[in-house]
Structure formats: structure tokens, C-alpha cells
PDB file of C-alpha atoms in Angstrom:
ATOM      1  CA  MET G  14      42.573 136.575 155.135  1.00  0.00           C
ATOM      2  CA  LYS G  15      42.787 134.172 152.191  1.00  0.00           C
ATOM      3  CA  THR G  16      39.351 135.325 151.096  1.00  0.00           C
ATOM      4  CA  LEU G  17      40.459 138.988 151.261  1.00  0.00           C
ATOM      5  CA  ILE G  18      43.636 138.334 149.282  1.00  0.00           C
ATOM      6  CA  ALA G  19      41.690 136.401 146.676  1.00  0.00           C
ATOM      7  CA  ALA G  20      39.207 139.252 146.350  1.00  0.00           C
ATOM      8  CA  LEU G  21      42.008 141.788 145.977  1.00  0.00           C
ATOM      9  CA  LEU G  22      43.727 139.695 143.345  1.00  0.00           C
ATOM     10  CA  LEU G  23      40.446 139.278 141.508  1.00  0.00           C
ATOM     11  CA  GLY G  24      39.891 143.032 141.598  1.00  0.00           C
ATOM     12  CA  LEU G  25      43.401 143.730 140.330  1.00  0.00           C
ATOM     13  CA  GLY G  26      42.925 141.203 137.571  1.00  0.00           C
ATOM     14  CA  ALA G  27      39.667 142.831 136.525  1.00  0.00           C
ATOM     15  CA  THR G  28      41.306 146.271 136.483  1.00  0.00           C
ATOM     16  CA  ALA G  29      44.239 145.015 134.411  1.00  0.00           C
ATOM     17  CA  GLY G  30      41.836 143.296 132.061  1.00  0.00           C
ATOM     18  CA  ALA G  31      39.845 146.504 131.615  1.00  0.00           C
ATOM     19  CA  LEU G  32      43.011 148.465 130.895  1.00  0.00           C
ATOM     20  CA  ALA G  33      44.097 145.858 128.380  1.00  0.00           C
ATOM     21  CA  GLN G  34      40.816 146.033 126.459  1.00  0.00           C
ATOM     22  CA  PRO G  35      40.878 147.908 123.158  1.00  0.00           C
ATOM     23  CA  ALA G  36      39.528 151.464 123.239  1.00  0.00           C
ATOM     24  CA  THR G  37      35.754 151.635 123.236  1.00  0.00           C
ATOM     25  CA  TRP G  38      35.831 154.965 121.384  1.00  0.00           C
ATOM     26  CA  PRO G  39      33.472 156.202 120.061  1.00  0.00           C
ATOM     27  CA  GLU G  40      30.619 155.879 122.536  1.00  0.00           C
ATOM     28  CA  LYS G  41      29.054 159.263 121.760  1.00  0.00           C
ATOM     29  CA  THR G  42      29.049 162.024 119.137  1.00  0.00           C
ATOM     30  CA  VAL G  43      32.459 163.043 117.785  1.00  0.00           C
ATOM     31  CA  THR G  44      32.883 166.697 116.786  1.00  0.00           C
ATOM     32  CA  ILE G  45      35.265 167.535 113.956  1.00  0.00           C
ATOM     33  CA  VAL G  46      36.158 171.225 114.072  1.00  0.00           C
ATOM     34  CA  VAL G  47      36.965 172.874 110.732  1.00  0.00           C
ATOM     35  CA  PRO G  48      38.474 176.335 111.354  1.00  0.00           C
ATOM     36  CA  PHE G  49      37.194 177.714 108.028  1.00  0.00           C
ATOM     37  CA  PRO G  50      33.789 178.435 106.490  1.00  0.00           C
ATOM     38  CA  ALA G  51      31.698 175.669 104.965  1.00  0.00           C
ATOM     39  CA  GLY G  52      32.173 174.959 101.276  1.00  0.00           C
ATOM     40  CA  GLY G  53      35.958 175.111 100.977  1.00  0.00           C
ATOM     41  CA  SER G  54      38.426 172.287 100.330  1.00  0.00           C
ATOM     42  CA  THR G  55      39.118 171.606 104.006  1.00  0.00           C
ATOM     43  CA  ASP G  56      35.406 171.485 104.790  1.00  0.00           C
ATOM     44  CA  MET G  57      34.806 169.112 101.885  1.00  0.00           C
ATOM     45  CA  VAL G  58      37.536 166.726 103.030  1.00  0.00           C
ATOM     46  CA  ALA G  59      36.319 166.813 106.636  1.00  0.00           C
ATOM     47  CA  ARG G  60      32.708 166.087 105.668  1.00  0.00           C
ATOM     48  CA  ALA G  61      33.657 163.208 103.385  1.00  0.00           C
ATOM     49  CA  MET G  62      35.714 161.632 106.167  1.00  0.00           C
ATOM     50  CA  ALA G  63      33.034 162.299 108.802  1.00  0.00           C
ATOM     51  CA  THR G  64      30.338 160.574 106.747  1.00  0.00           C
ATOM     52  CA  GLU G  65      32.450 157.503 106.127  1.00  0.00           C
ATOM     53  CA  MET G  66      33.704 157.269 109.727  1.00  0.00           C
ATOM     54  CA  GLN G  67      30.106 157.512 110.914  1.00  0.00           C
ATOM     55  CA  ASN G  68      29.094 154.713 108.557  1.00  0.00           C
ATOM     56  CA  ARG G  69      31.943 152.526 109.746  1.00  0.00           C
ATOM     57  CA  LEU G  70      31.754 153.166 113.489  1.00  0.00           C
ATOM     58  CA  GLY G  71      28.038 153.667 114.085  1.00  0.00           C
ATOM     59  CA  GLN G  72      28.302 156.963 115.961  1.00  0.00           C
ATOM     60  CA  THR G  73      27.515 160.514 114.848  1.00  0.00           C
ATOM     61  CA  PHE G  74      30.435 162.538 113.460  1.00  0.00           C
ATOM     62  CA  LEU G  75      29.487 166.221 113.445  1.00  0.00           C
ATOM     63  CA  VAL G  76      31.439 168.831 111.444  1.00  0.00           C
ATOM     64  CA  ASP G  77      31.554 172.159 113.281  1.00  0.00           C
ATOM     65  CA  ASN G  78      32.782 175.143 111.229  1.00  0.00           C
ATOM     66  CA  ARG G  79      34.546 177.685 113.448  1.00  0.00           C
ATOM     67  CA  PRO G  80      36.151 180.207 111.077  1.00  0.00           C
ATOM     68  CA  GLY G  81      38.160 183.254 112.065  1.00  0.00           C
ATOM     69  CA  ALA G  82      41.681 184.593 112.557  1.00  0.00           C
ATOM     70  CA  THR G  83      43.115 182.487 109.714  1.00  0.00           C
ATOM     71  CA  GLY G  84      42.129 179.236 111.370  1.00  0.00           C
ATOM     72  CA  THR G  85      43.465 179.948 114.844  1.00  0.00           C
ATOM     73  CA  ILE G  86      40.073 180.334 116.563  1.00  0.00           C
ATOM     74  CA  GLY G  87      38.957 176.808 115.693  1.00  0.00           C
ATOM     75  CA  ALA G  88      42.384 175.331 116.356  1.00  0.00           C
ATOM     76  CA  GLY G  89      42.492 177.030 119.749  1.00  0.00           C
ATOM     77  CA  GLN G  90      39.106 175.574 120.605  1.00  0.00           C
ATOM     78  CA  VAL G  91      40.390 172.065 119.886  1.00  0.00           C
ATOM     79  CA  LYS G  92      43.558 172.653 121.894  1.00  0.00           C
ATOM     80  CA  ARG G  93      41.409 173.440 124.949  1.00  0.00           C
ATOM     81  CA  ALA G  94      39.189 170.354 124.561  1.00  0.00           C
ATOM     82  CA  ALA G  95      39.609 167.140 126.518  1.00  0.00           C
ATOM     83  CA  PRO G  96      42.083 164.692 124.897  1.00  0.00           C
ATOM     84  CA  ASP G  97      39.541 161.886 124.655  1.00  0.00           C
ATOM     85  CA  GLY G  98      38.932 161.534 120.922  1.00  0.00           C
ATOM     86  CA  TYR G  99      35.585 163.338 120.931  1.00  0.00           C
ATOM     87  CA  THR G 100      36.918 166.660 119.615  1.00  0.00           C
ATOM     88  CA  LEU G 101      39.080 166.546 116.495  1.00  0.00           C
ATOM     89  CA  LEU G 102      40.529 169.152 114.139  1.00  0.00           C
ATOM     90  CA  VAL G 103      40.709 169.018 110.348  1.00  0.00           C
ATOM     91  CA  SER G 104      42.651 171.974 108.969  1.00  0.00           C
ATOM     92  CA  SER G 105      44.756 172.979 106.026  1.00  0.00           C
ATOM     93  CA  LEU G 106      48.465 173.435 106.581  1.00  0.00           C
ATOM     94  CA  GLY G 107      47.989 177.073 107.621  1.00  0.00           C
ATOM     95  CA  ALA G 108      47.001 176.513 111.230  1.00  0.00           C
ATOM     96  CA  PHE G 109      49.635 173.809 111.698  1.00  0.00           C
ATOM     97  CA  VAL G 110      52.774 175.231 110.089  1.00  0.00           C
ATOM     98  CA  VAL G 111      52.221 178.744 108.687  1.00  0.00           C
ATOM     99  CA  THR G 112      50.065 180.990 110.865  1.00  0.00           C
ATOM    100  CA  PRO G 113      52.191 180.472 113.996  1.00  0.00           C
ATOM    101  CA  HIS G 114      54.986 182.311 112.158  1.00  0.00           C
ATOM    102  CA  LEU G 115      52.775 185.117 110.837  1.00  0.00           C
ATOM    103  CA  LEU G 116      50.894 186.194 113.955  1.00  0.00           C
ATOM    104  CA  ALA G 117      52.396 187.723 117.066  1.00  0.00           C
ATOM    105  CA  SER G 118      50.570 185.107 119.119  1.00  0.00           C
ATOM    106  CA  THR G 119      48.181 182.192 118.620  1.00  0.00           C
ATOM    107  CA  PRO G 120      45.957 180.454 121.197  1.00  0.00           C
ATOM    108  CA  TYR G 121      48.010 177.269 120.843  1.00  0.00           C
ATOM    109  CA  ASP G 122      51.541 176.015 120.271  1.00  0.00           C
ATOM    110  CA  ALA G 123      51.532 173.969 117.071  1.00  0.00           C
ATOM    111  CA  THR G 124      54.620 172.037 118.175  1.00  0.00           C
ATOM    112  CA  ARG G 125      53.247 170.930 121.545  1.00  0.00           C
ATOM    113  CA  ASP G 126      49.457 171.196 121.797  1.00  0.00           C
ATOM    114  CA  PHE G 127      48.255 168.606 119.276  1.00  0.00           C
ATOM    115  CA  ASP G 128      48.510 164.917 118.578  1.00  0.00           C
ATOM    116  CA  TYR G 129      49.011 164.647 114.826  1.00  0.00           C
ATOM    117  CA  LEU G 130      46.970 161.736 113.470  1.00  0.00           C
ATOM    118  CA  SER G 131      46.965 161.716 109.654  1.00  0.00           C
ATOM    119  CA  VAL G 132      47.316 163.763 106.488  1.00  0.00           C
ATOM    120  CA  PRO G 133      44.406 162.401 104.449  1.00  0.00           C
ATOM    121  CA  VAL G 134      45.083 164.320 101.220  1.00  0.00           C
ATOM    122  CA  GLN G 135      47.427 166.734  99.540  1.00  0.00           C
ATOM    123  CA  ALA G 136      47.414 168.593  96.231  1.00  0.00           C
ATOM    124  CA  PRO G 137      49.965 170.587  94.282  1.00  0.00           C
ATOM    125  CA  ASN G 138      49.200 174.139  93.317  1.00  0.00           C
ATOM    126  CA  VAL G 139      49.132 175.123  89.673  1.00  0.00           C
ATOM    127  CA  LEU G 140      50.536 178.268  88.108  1.00  0.00           C
ATOM    128  CA  VAL G 141      47.718 179.711  86.004  1.00  0.00           C
ATOM    129  CA  ALA G 142      47.597 182.719  83.710  1.00  0.00           C
ATOM    130  CA  SER G 143      44.606 184.964  83.152  1.00  0.00           C
ATOM    131  CA  PRO G 144      43.020 184.828  79.681  1.00  0.00           C
ATOM    132  CA  ASP G 145      44.781 187.861  78.168  1.00  0.00           C
ATOM    133  CA  GLN G 146      48.319 186.916  79.185  1.00  0.00           C
ATOM    134  CA  LYS G 147      50.734 186.120  76.369  1.00  0.00           C
ATOM    135  CA  ALA G 148      52.883 183.763  78.454  1.00  0.00           C
ATOM    136  CA  ARG G 149      52.762 180.160  77.299  1.00  0.00           C
ATOM    137  CA  THR G 150      55.559 178.738  79.447  1.00  0.00           C
ATOM    138  CA  VAL G 151      57.174 179.226  82.831  1.00  0.00           C
ATOM    139  CA  ALA G 152      60.199 180.692  81.045  1.00  0.00           C
ATOM    140  CA  ASP G 153      57.907 183.366  79.599  1.00  0.00           C
ATOM    141  CA  VAL G 154      56.705 184.287  83.091  1.00  0.00           C
ATOM    142  CA  VAL G 155      60.259 184.451  84.451  1.00  0.00           C
ATOM    143  CA  ALA G 156      61.313 186.695  81.563  1.00  0.00           C
ATOM    144  CA  GLU G 157      58.351 188.967  82.247  1.00  0.00           C
ATOM    145  CA  LEU G 158      59.220 189.154  85.955  1.00  0.00           C
ATOM    146  CA  LYS G 159      62.829 190.061  85.176  1.00  0.00           C
ATOM    147  CA  ALA G 160      61.739 192.715  82.688  1.00  0.00           C
ATOM    148  CA  GLN G 161      59.273 194.278  85.161  1.00  0.00           C
ATOM    149  CA  PRO G 162      60.560 193.666  88.709  1.00  0.00           C
ATOM    150  CA  GLY G 163      57.826 193.978  91.331  1.00  0.00           C
ATOM    151  CA  LYS G 164      55.120 194.843  88.800  1.00  0.00           C
ATOM    152  CA  VAL G 165      53.768 191.515  87.528  1.00  0.00           C
ATOM    153  CA  SER G 166      50.718 190.687  89.658  1.00  0.00           C
ATOM    154  CA  PHE G 167      50.082 187.371  91.396  1.00  0.00           C
ATOM    155  CA  ALA G 168      46.767 186.834  93.193  1.00  0.00           C
ATOM    156  CA  SER G 169      46.438 184.710  96.308  1.00  0.00           C
ATOM    157  CA  SER G 170      43.702 183.738  98.736  1.00  0.00           C
ATOM    158  CA  GLY G 171      45.487 185.641 101.490  1.00  0.00           C
ATOM    159  CA  ASN G 172      48.800 186.345 103.179  1.00  0.00           C
ATOM    160  CA  GLY G 173      50.456 183.099 104.198  1.00  0.00           C
ATOM    161  CA  SER G 174      48.158 180.890 102.116  1.00  0.00           C
ATOM    162  CA  SER G 175      49.720 178.019 100.179  1.00  0.00           C
ATOM    163  CA  ASP G 176      49.165 179.918  96.914  1.00  0.00           C
ATOM    164  CA  HIS G 177      50.962 182.949  98.338  1.00  0.00           C
ATOM    165  CA  LEU G 178      53.814 180.840  99.664  1.00  0.00           C
ATOM    166  CA  SER G 179      54.109 179.066  96.311  1.00  0.00           C
ATOM    167  CA  ALA G 180      54.633 182.438  94.642  1.00  0.00           C
ATOM    168  CA  GLU G 181      57.247 183.424  97.231  1.00  0.00           C
ATOM    169  CA  VAL G 182      59.164 180.168  96.699  1.00  0.00           C
ATOM    170  CA  PHE G 183      58.919 180.672  92.922  1.00  0.00           C
ATOM    171  CA  TRP G 184      60.301 184.210  93.128  1.00  0.00           C
ATOM    172  CA  GLN G 185      63.029 183.076  95.512  1.00  0.00           C
ATOM    173  CA  GLN G 186      64.161 180.227  93.278  1.00  0.00           C
ATOM    174  CA  THR G 187      64.111 182.334  90.095  1.00  0.00           C
ATOM    175  CA  GLY G 188      65.712 185.436  91.621  1.00  0.00           C
ATOM    176  CA  THR G 189      62.689 187.569  90.771  1.00  0.00           C
ATOM    177  CA  ASP G 190      59.983 189.531  92.553  1.00  0.00           C
ATOM    178  CA  GLY G 191      56.339 189.900  91.637  1.00  0.00           C
ATOM    179  CA  LEU G 192      53.502 191.995  92.987  1.00  0.00           C
ATOM    180  CA  HIS G 193      51.495 190.005  95.530  1.00  0.00           C
ATOM    181  CA  ILE G 194      47.759 190.770  95.561  1.00  0.00           C
ATOM    182  CA  PRO G 195      46.134 189.056  98.565  1.00  0.00           C
ATOM    183  CA  TYR G 196      42.392 188.430  98.655  1.00  0.00           C
ATOM    184  CA  LYS G 197      40.104 187.252 101.433  1.00  0.00           C
ATOM    185  CA  GLY G 198      39.693 183.748 100.099  1.00  0.00           C
ATOM    186  CA  GLY G 199      40.284 181.829  96.903  1.00  0.00           C
ATOM    187  CA  ALA G 200      36.966 182.618  95.214  1.00  0.00           C
ATOM    188  CA  PRO G 201      37.502 186.394  94.829  1.00  0.00           C
ATOM    189  CA  ALA G 202      41.100 185.835  93.738  1.00  0.00           C
ATOM    190  CA  ILE G 203      39.967 183.418  91.023  1.00  0.00           C
ATOM    191  CA  ASN G 204      37.166 185.756  89.926  1.00  0.00           C
ATOM    192  CA  ASP G 205      39.597 188.621  89.368  1.00  0.00           C
ATOM    193  CA  LEU G 206      41.980 186.270  87.621  1.00  0.00           C
ATOM    194  CA  LEU G 207      39.206 185.220  85.233  1.00  0.00           C
ATOM    195  CA  GLY G 208      38.386 188.883  84.699  1.00  0.00           C
ATOM    196  CA  ASN G 209      41.990 189.842  83.880  1.00  0.00           C
ATOM    197  CA  GLN G 210      42.242 192.077  86.958  1.00  0.00           C
ATOM    198  CA  VAL G 211      45.385 190.167  87.948  1.00  0.00           C
ATOM    199  CA  GLN G 212      47.850 188.314  85.772  1.00  0.00           C
ATOM    200  CA  TYR G 213      48.901 185.073  87.461  1.00  0.00           C
ATOM    201  CA  SER G 214      48.264 182.908  90.487  1.00  0.00           C
ATOM    202  CA  PHE G 215      49.389 179.671  92.100  1.00  0.00           C
ATOM    203  CA  GLN G 216      45.993 178.163  92.874  1.00  0.00           C
ATOM    204  CA  ASN G 217      45.002 174.827  94.400  1.00  0.00           C
ATOM    205  CA  VAL G 218      44.479 172.428  91.512  1.00  0.00           C
ATOM    206  CA  ASN G 219      40.994 171.456  92.644  1.00  0.00           C
ATOM    207  CA  ALA G 220      39.931 175.116  92.870  1.00  0.00           C
ATOM    208  CA  VAL G 221      40.686 175.978  89.230  1.00  0.00           C
ATOM    209  CA  LEU G 222      40.498 172.629  87.447  1.00  0.00           C
ATOM    210  CA  GLN G 223      37.101 173.385  85.891  1.00  0.00           C
ATOM    211  CA  HIS G 224      38.346 176.750  84.575  1.00  0.00           C
ATOM    212  CA  ILE G 225      41.450 175.151  83.070  1.00  0.00           C
ATOM    213  CA  ARG G 226      39.395 172.463  81.371  1.00  0.00           C
ATOM    214  CA  ALA G 227      36.986 175.101  80.056  1.00  0.00           C
ATOM    215  CA  GLY G 228      39.874 177.096  78.584  1.00  0.00           C
ATOM    216  CA  LYS G 229      39.229 180.106  80.821  1.00  0.00           C
ATOM    217  CA  LEU G 230      42.615 179.861  82.543  1.00  0.00           C
ATOM    218  CA  ARG G 231      45.932 178.657  81.129  1.00  0.00           C
ATOM    219  CA  ALA G 232      47.885 176.160  83.243  1.00  0.00           C
ATOM    220  CA  LEU G 233      51.659 176.610  82.970  1.00  0.00           C
ATOM    221  CA  ALA G 234      53.112 174.313  85.662  1.00  0.00           C
ATOM    222  CA  VAL G 235      52.260 172.406  88.821  1.00  0.00           C
ATOM    223  CA  THR G 236      54.186 172.715  92.067  1.00  0.00           C
ATOM    224  CA  GLY G 237      54.338 168.993  92.898  1.00  0.00           C
ATOM    225  CA  ASP G 238      57.300 166.655  92.557  1.00  0.00           C
ATOM    226  CA  LYS G 239      55.415 164.834  89.787  1.00  0.00           C
ATOM    227  CA  ARG G 240      52.730 165.729  87.274  1.00  0.00           C
ATOM    228  CA  SER G 241      49.147 165.843  88.458  1.00  0.00           C
ATOM    229  CA  PRO G 242      46.989 162.955  87.167  1.00  0.00           C
ATOM    230  CA  VAL G 243      44.209 165.450  86.383  1.00  0.00           C
ATOM    231  CA  LEU G 244      46.604 167.691  84.408  1.00  0.00           C
ATOM    232  CA  PRO G 245      48.917 165.156  82.761  1.00  0.00           C
ATOM    233  CA  ASP G 246      50.050 167.541  80.009  1.00  0.00           C
ATOM    234  CA  VAL G 247      51.143 170.282  82.416  1.00  0.00           C
ATOM    235  CA  PRO G 248      54.823 170.092  83.461  1.00  0.00           C
ATOM    236  CA  THR G 249      56.120 170.415  86.991  1.00  0.00           C
ATOM    237  CA  LEU G 250      58.101 173.529  87.848  1.00  0.00           C
ATOM    238  CA  ALA G 251      61.218 171.364  87.982  1.00  0.00           C
ATOM    239  CA  GLU G 252      60.558 170.124  84.450  1.00  0.00           C
ATOM    240  CA  ALA G 253      60.113 173.756  83.423  1.00  0.00           C
ATOM    241  CA  GLY G 254      63.532 174.626  84.831  1.00  0.00           C
ATOM    242  CA  VAL G 255      62.682 175.901  88.324  1.00  0.00           C
ATOM    243  CA  LYS G 256      64.223 173.592  90.916  1.00  0.00           C
ATOM    244  CA  GLY G 257      63.443 173.472  94.631  1.00  0.00           C
ATOM    245  CA  ALA G 258      59.972 175.019  94.333  1.00  0.00           C
ATOM    246  CA  GLU G 259      57.853 171.993  95.238  1.00  0.00           C
ATOM    247  CA  VAL G 260      54.824 172.996  97.317  1.00  0.00           C
ATOM    248  CA  TYR G 261      51.780 170.998  98.330  1.00  0.00           C
ATOM    249  CA  SER G 262      48.613 172.198  99.928  1.00  0.00           C
ATOM    250  CA  TRP G 263      47.436 169.602 102.436  1.00  0.00           C
ATOM    251  CA  GLN G 264      44.804 168.866 105.050  1.00  0.00           C
ATOM    252  CA  GLY G 265      45.616 167.300 108.407  1.00  0.00           C
ATOM    253  CA  LEU G 266      43.663 165.545 111.159  1.00  0.00           C
ATOM    254  CA  ALA G 267      44.741 166.323 114.726  1.00  0.00           C
ATOM    255  CA  ALA G 268      43.467 166.084 118.296  1.00  0.00           C
ATOM    256  CA  PRO G 269      44.234 167.780 121.620  1.00  0.00           C
ATOM    257  CA  LYS G 270      47.580 166.629 122.978  1.00  0.00           C
ATOM    258  CA  GLY G 271      47.418 163.607 125.241  1.00  0.00           C
ATOM    259  CA  LEU G 272      45.133 161.112 123.529  1.00  0.00           C
ATOM    260  CA  PRO G 273      45.445 157.641 125.082  1.00  0.00           C
ATOM    261  CA  PRO G 274      47.495 155.563 122.614  1.00  0.00           C
ATOM    262  CA  ALA G 275      44.662 153.101 121.992  1.00  0.00           C
ATOM    263  CA  VAL G 276      42.242 155.924 121.171  1.00  0.00           C
ATOM    264  CA  ARG G 277      44.839 157.701 119.023  1.00  0.00           C
ATOM    265  CA  ASP G 278      45.414 154.559 116.975  1.00  0.00           C
ATOM    266  CA  LYS G 279      41.708 153.840 116.597  1.00  0.00           C
ATOM    267  CA  VAL G 280      40.931 157.400 115.440  1.00  0.00           C
ATOM    268  CA  ALA G 281      43.818 157.346 112.961  1.00  0.00           C
ATOM    269  CA  ASP G 282      42.908 153.893 111.645  1.00  0.00           C
ATOM    270  CA  ALA G 283      39.284 154.970 111.147  1.00  0.00           C
ATOM    271  CA  ALA G 284      40.325 158.145 109.306  1.00  0.00           C
ATOM    272  CA  ILE G 285      42.769 156.293 107.062  1.00  0.00           C
ATOM    273  CA  ALA G 286      40.139 153.686 106.222  1.00  0.00           C
ATOM    274  CA  ALA G 287      37.603 156.444 105.504  1.00  0.00           C
ATOM    275  CA  ILE G 288      39.780 158.346 103.036  1.00  0.00           C
ATOM    276  CA  ASN G 289      40.731 155.070 101.307  1.00  0.00           C
ATOM    277  CA  GLU G 290      37.112 153.976 100.881  1.00  0.00           C
ATOM    278  CA  PRO G 291      36.842 153.544  97.076  1.00  0.00           C
ATOM    279  CA  ALA G 292      34.016 156.041  96.491  1.00  0.00           C
ATOM    280  CA  VAL G 293      35.616 158.685  98.739  1.00  0.00           C
ATOM    281  CA  LYS G 294      39.029 158.101  97.202  1.00  0.00           C
ATOM    282  CA  LYS G 295      37.695 158.481  93.658  1.00  0.00           C
ATOM    283  CA  ARG G 296      35.826 161.684  94.548  1.00  0.00           C
ATOM    284  CA  MET G 297      39.014 163.204  95.958  1.00  0.00           C
ATOM    285  CA  GLN G 298      41.184 162.124  93.038  1.00  0.00           C
ATOM    286  CA  ASP G 299      38.674 163.381  90.462  1.00  0.00           C
ATOM    287  CA  GLN G 300      39.126 166.859  91.970  1.00  0.00           C
ATOM    288  CA  GLY G 301      42.913 166.720  91.800  1.00  0.00           C
ATOM    289  CA  LEU G 302      43.556 165.710  95.411  1.00  0.00           C
ATOM    290  CA  GLU G 303      46.127 163.004  96.082  1.00  0.00           C
ATOM    291  CA  ILE G 304      45.529 160.422  98.800  1.00  0.00           C
ATOM    292  CA  VAL G 305      48.240 160.405 101.483  1.00  0.00           C
ATOM    293  CA  ALA G 306      46.582 158.670 104.466  1.00  0.00           C
ATOM    294  CA  SER G 307      49.707 158.957 106.619  1.00  0.00           C
ATOM    295  CA  THR G 308      50.090 157.370 110.056  1.00  0.00           C
ATOM    296  CA  PRO G 309      50.423 159.389 113.282  1.00  0.00           C
ATOM    297  CA  ALA G 310      54.195 158.892 113.282  1.00  0.00           C
ATOM    298  CA  GLN G 311      54.482 159.983 109.648  1.00  0.00           C
ATOM    299  CA  PHE G 312      52.313 163.068 110.159  1.00  0.00           C
ATOM    300  CA  THR G 313      54.221 164.073 113.306  1.00  0.00           C
ATOM    301  CA  ALA G 314      57.532 163.966 111.440  1.00  0.00           C
ATOM    302  CA  PHE G 315      56.046 165.726 108.393  1.00  0.00           C
ATOM    303  CA  GLN G 316      54.553 168.528 110.506  1.00  0.00           C
ATOM    304  CA  ALA G 317      57.942 169.155 112.121  1.00  0.00           C
ATOM    305  CA  ARG G 318      59.641 169.443 108.713  1.00  0.00           C
ATOM    306  CA  GLU G 319      56.954 171.702 107.264  1.00  0.00           C
ATOM    307  CA  TYR G 320      56.987 173.897 110.378  1.00  0.00           C
ATOM    308  CA  VAL G 321      60.698 174.618 109.945  1.00  0.00           C
ATOM    309  CA  ARG G 322      60.462 175.049 106.176  1.00  0.00           C
ATOM    310  CA  TRP G 323      57.732 177.706 106.283  1.00  0.00           C
ATOM    311  CA  ARG G 324      59.223 179.426 109.330  1.00  0.00           C
ATOM    312  CA  ASP G 325      62.478 179.907 107.438  1.00  0.00           C
ATOM    313  CA  LEU G 326      60.765 181.123 104.248  1.00  0.00           C
ATOM    314  CA  ILE G 327      58.501 183.570 106.096  1.00  0.00           C
ATOM    315  CA  LYS G 328      61.494 184.991 107.931  1.00  0.00           C
ATOM    316  CA  SER G 329      63.766 185.226 104.881  1.00  0.00           C
ATOM    317  CA  ARG G 330      61.056 186.789 102.685  1.00  0.00           C
ATOM    318  CA  ASN G 331      59.805 189.079 105.488  1.00  0.00           C
ATOM    319  CA  ILE G 332      56.218 187.941 104.966  1.00  0.00           C
ATOM    320  CA  LYS G 333      53.658 189.659 107.195  1.00  0.00           C
ATOM    321  CA  ALA G 334      50.119 188.701 108.145  1.00  0.00           C
ATOM    322  CA  ASP G 335      48.662 192.016 106.986  1.00  0.00           C
TER     323      ASP G 335
END
């Protein structure tokens, strides 16, 4: 009997010891799903993080682009995956806090189906004017909008995109209305802006920085709560007299709901270390992205705030997906 009890105690001790060990993740390939085509900002951020996490942890980190349905196809795939740290999601804010309010249904519940791990980067949008526009200040644009209600054109990369929502917030806060021209992506919107087919746009800083520096687009204001380091001479909207119109585009790292706490913390720590690696950090900042590197608790609280903010705007402005 004593021998049996001793064996049982030894077995229990071994089990407790195993449970107390730090997570062994990753022991195999980790897939990072990006719910957009390759080549965009979200894809670039995901690939930079994947390369650095692979270097640090010694396992393969594979980026899998699964575009479609404004990000919901890829996000739905991650929601259905096992919560073990081997399937992750890197998406812009759309899938997390915007699209759920635009579509009649999505294959996931953004408030319940993900563990939110970190926001690696964010960037303000910038109000840019096409080459032939006479406006030199935000006040000029507001005056033009008031003189021609609903006729001054603003391009965006699509309904519900951060550039579209920036325009809606701007019109709301200035008591004006412009003409929204949605495109299927940022590239065609920027091309028509450069060609004077549309007048203005709130574009991601990193997407138009080269055109601003080349003098092909005129930057009038940024949507952040402070000036962008890559556009230090461009005022914020608040400095230009438009209060309450701060908007950031951001990328987030998430996983299927239910990650073991030790795995959750190890994934988040690895991602935060990756985005703060000096070479990665400099590459992001040179393109106008700001390093956030938030913790799981910070991202969870931030997602909840952003979810409510964009839900209320979409409802009040009657924004539709199509």
C-alpha cells in the first residue's frame, strides 16, 4: 500500500510539475493568416513580424494570405482554428471593429471569438489634395464643402475603410457633407487622386508619403492626436481647428478564443519583441507607422472602445457596405 501511495504521489507531482512548466510553444510551424492580398500594409507588418519571430524562436512562421469579403473570410478561418497558438490573425482594424457593423452577418463575433494579443503598429491618416486643387489649408476645404454640399469628392479604398471613416468623422465634426467615392483598394483611389479624377482623400500616411514628398499630392492635415514624425510640418486636424476627429489606422494580432494563458503570454511577448527589434522598428517608422506594441490586456480594452466608437458612427452616418 505504501508503495502504491508513493507511486500515486510521484505521478501527481510529475503532472503538477508538467503543468507548471512554461509553454513549449512553438514546437511546429505557426501560420499567420492575413485576410487581405499580399503587398498591402497589413501584409507588410505581418511578414516583418513573422520573420523576426522565426529568427527568435527557431520555428517556421508562415504568412497565409486569405483575402475576401472585406477581411471576414480569413478572420472566420482563424476563429474556427484550434486555440493552441499555431494559427494567428494579423488584420487591420476593419475585421475587428468595423466590418461587423457593416455586414448583415460575419462568420465570427469580434467581441467573443478572439483573444486579442497586441497592436503592433498604428498610423494616422493624412488629408491630401489632388494636384489641381486650390485648397492650401483645412479651412479652405471646409469652406469648399459648405459652398458645395455633397459635391466635393473624397476618394477612399472602400466603404468602411479607415480613410472612408476619417472622411465621415471630418464631415460630422465640421457640419458638412462631401461626395464619397469608394474604390476597391487604396492603389486605384490614389491613382485617380494623382490624376485629378477626385479632389481629396484621407489616406494612410505610409501609402502616400512618397507622393507627398515628391510634390504630387498636397498634405493638409493628419488625423492623429500629434503630428507625424515623417510629416512634421503638417498640422493635426485639431491644430487646424477641427476637434474630435482623431483617427488611426492600426493592425492587430489575435488568436482563436481560448489560448492557454502561458501560450497567450508567450505569443504576445514574442510579437512585441519582434516589432521592437531595432531594424524592424526603424523600417516601420520610416514609412510613417508608429510602434504601439500593446499587451493583451491593453489591446482587449482598446478593441472594446474602438468597436463601440465605429458602431456608433456607422449607425449615425447610415454607412452601408455597398
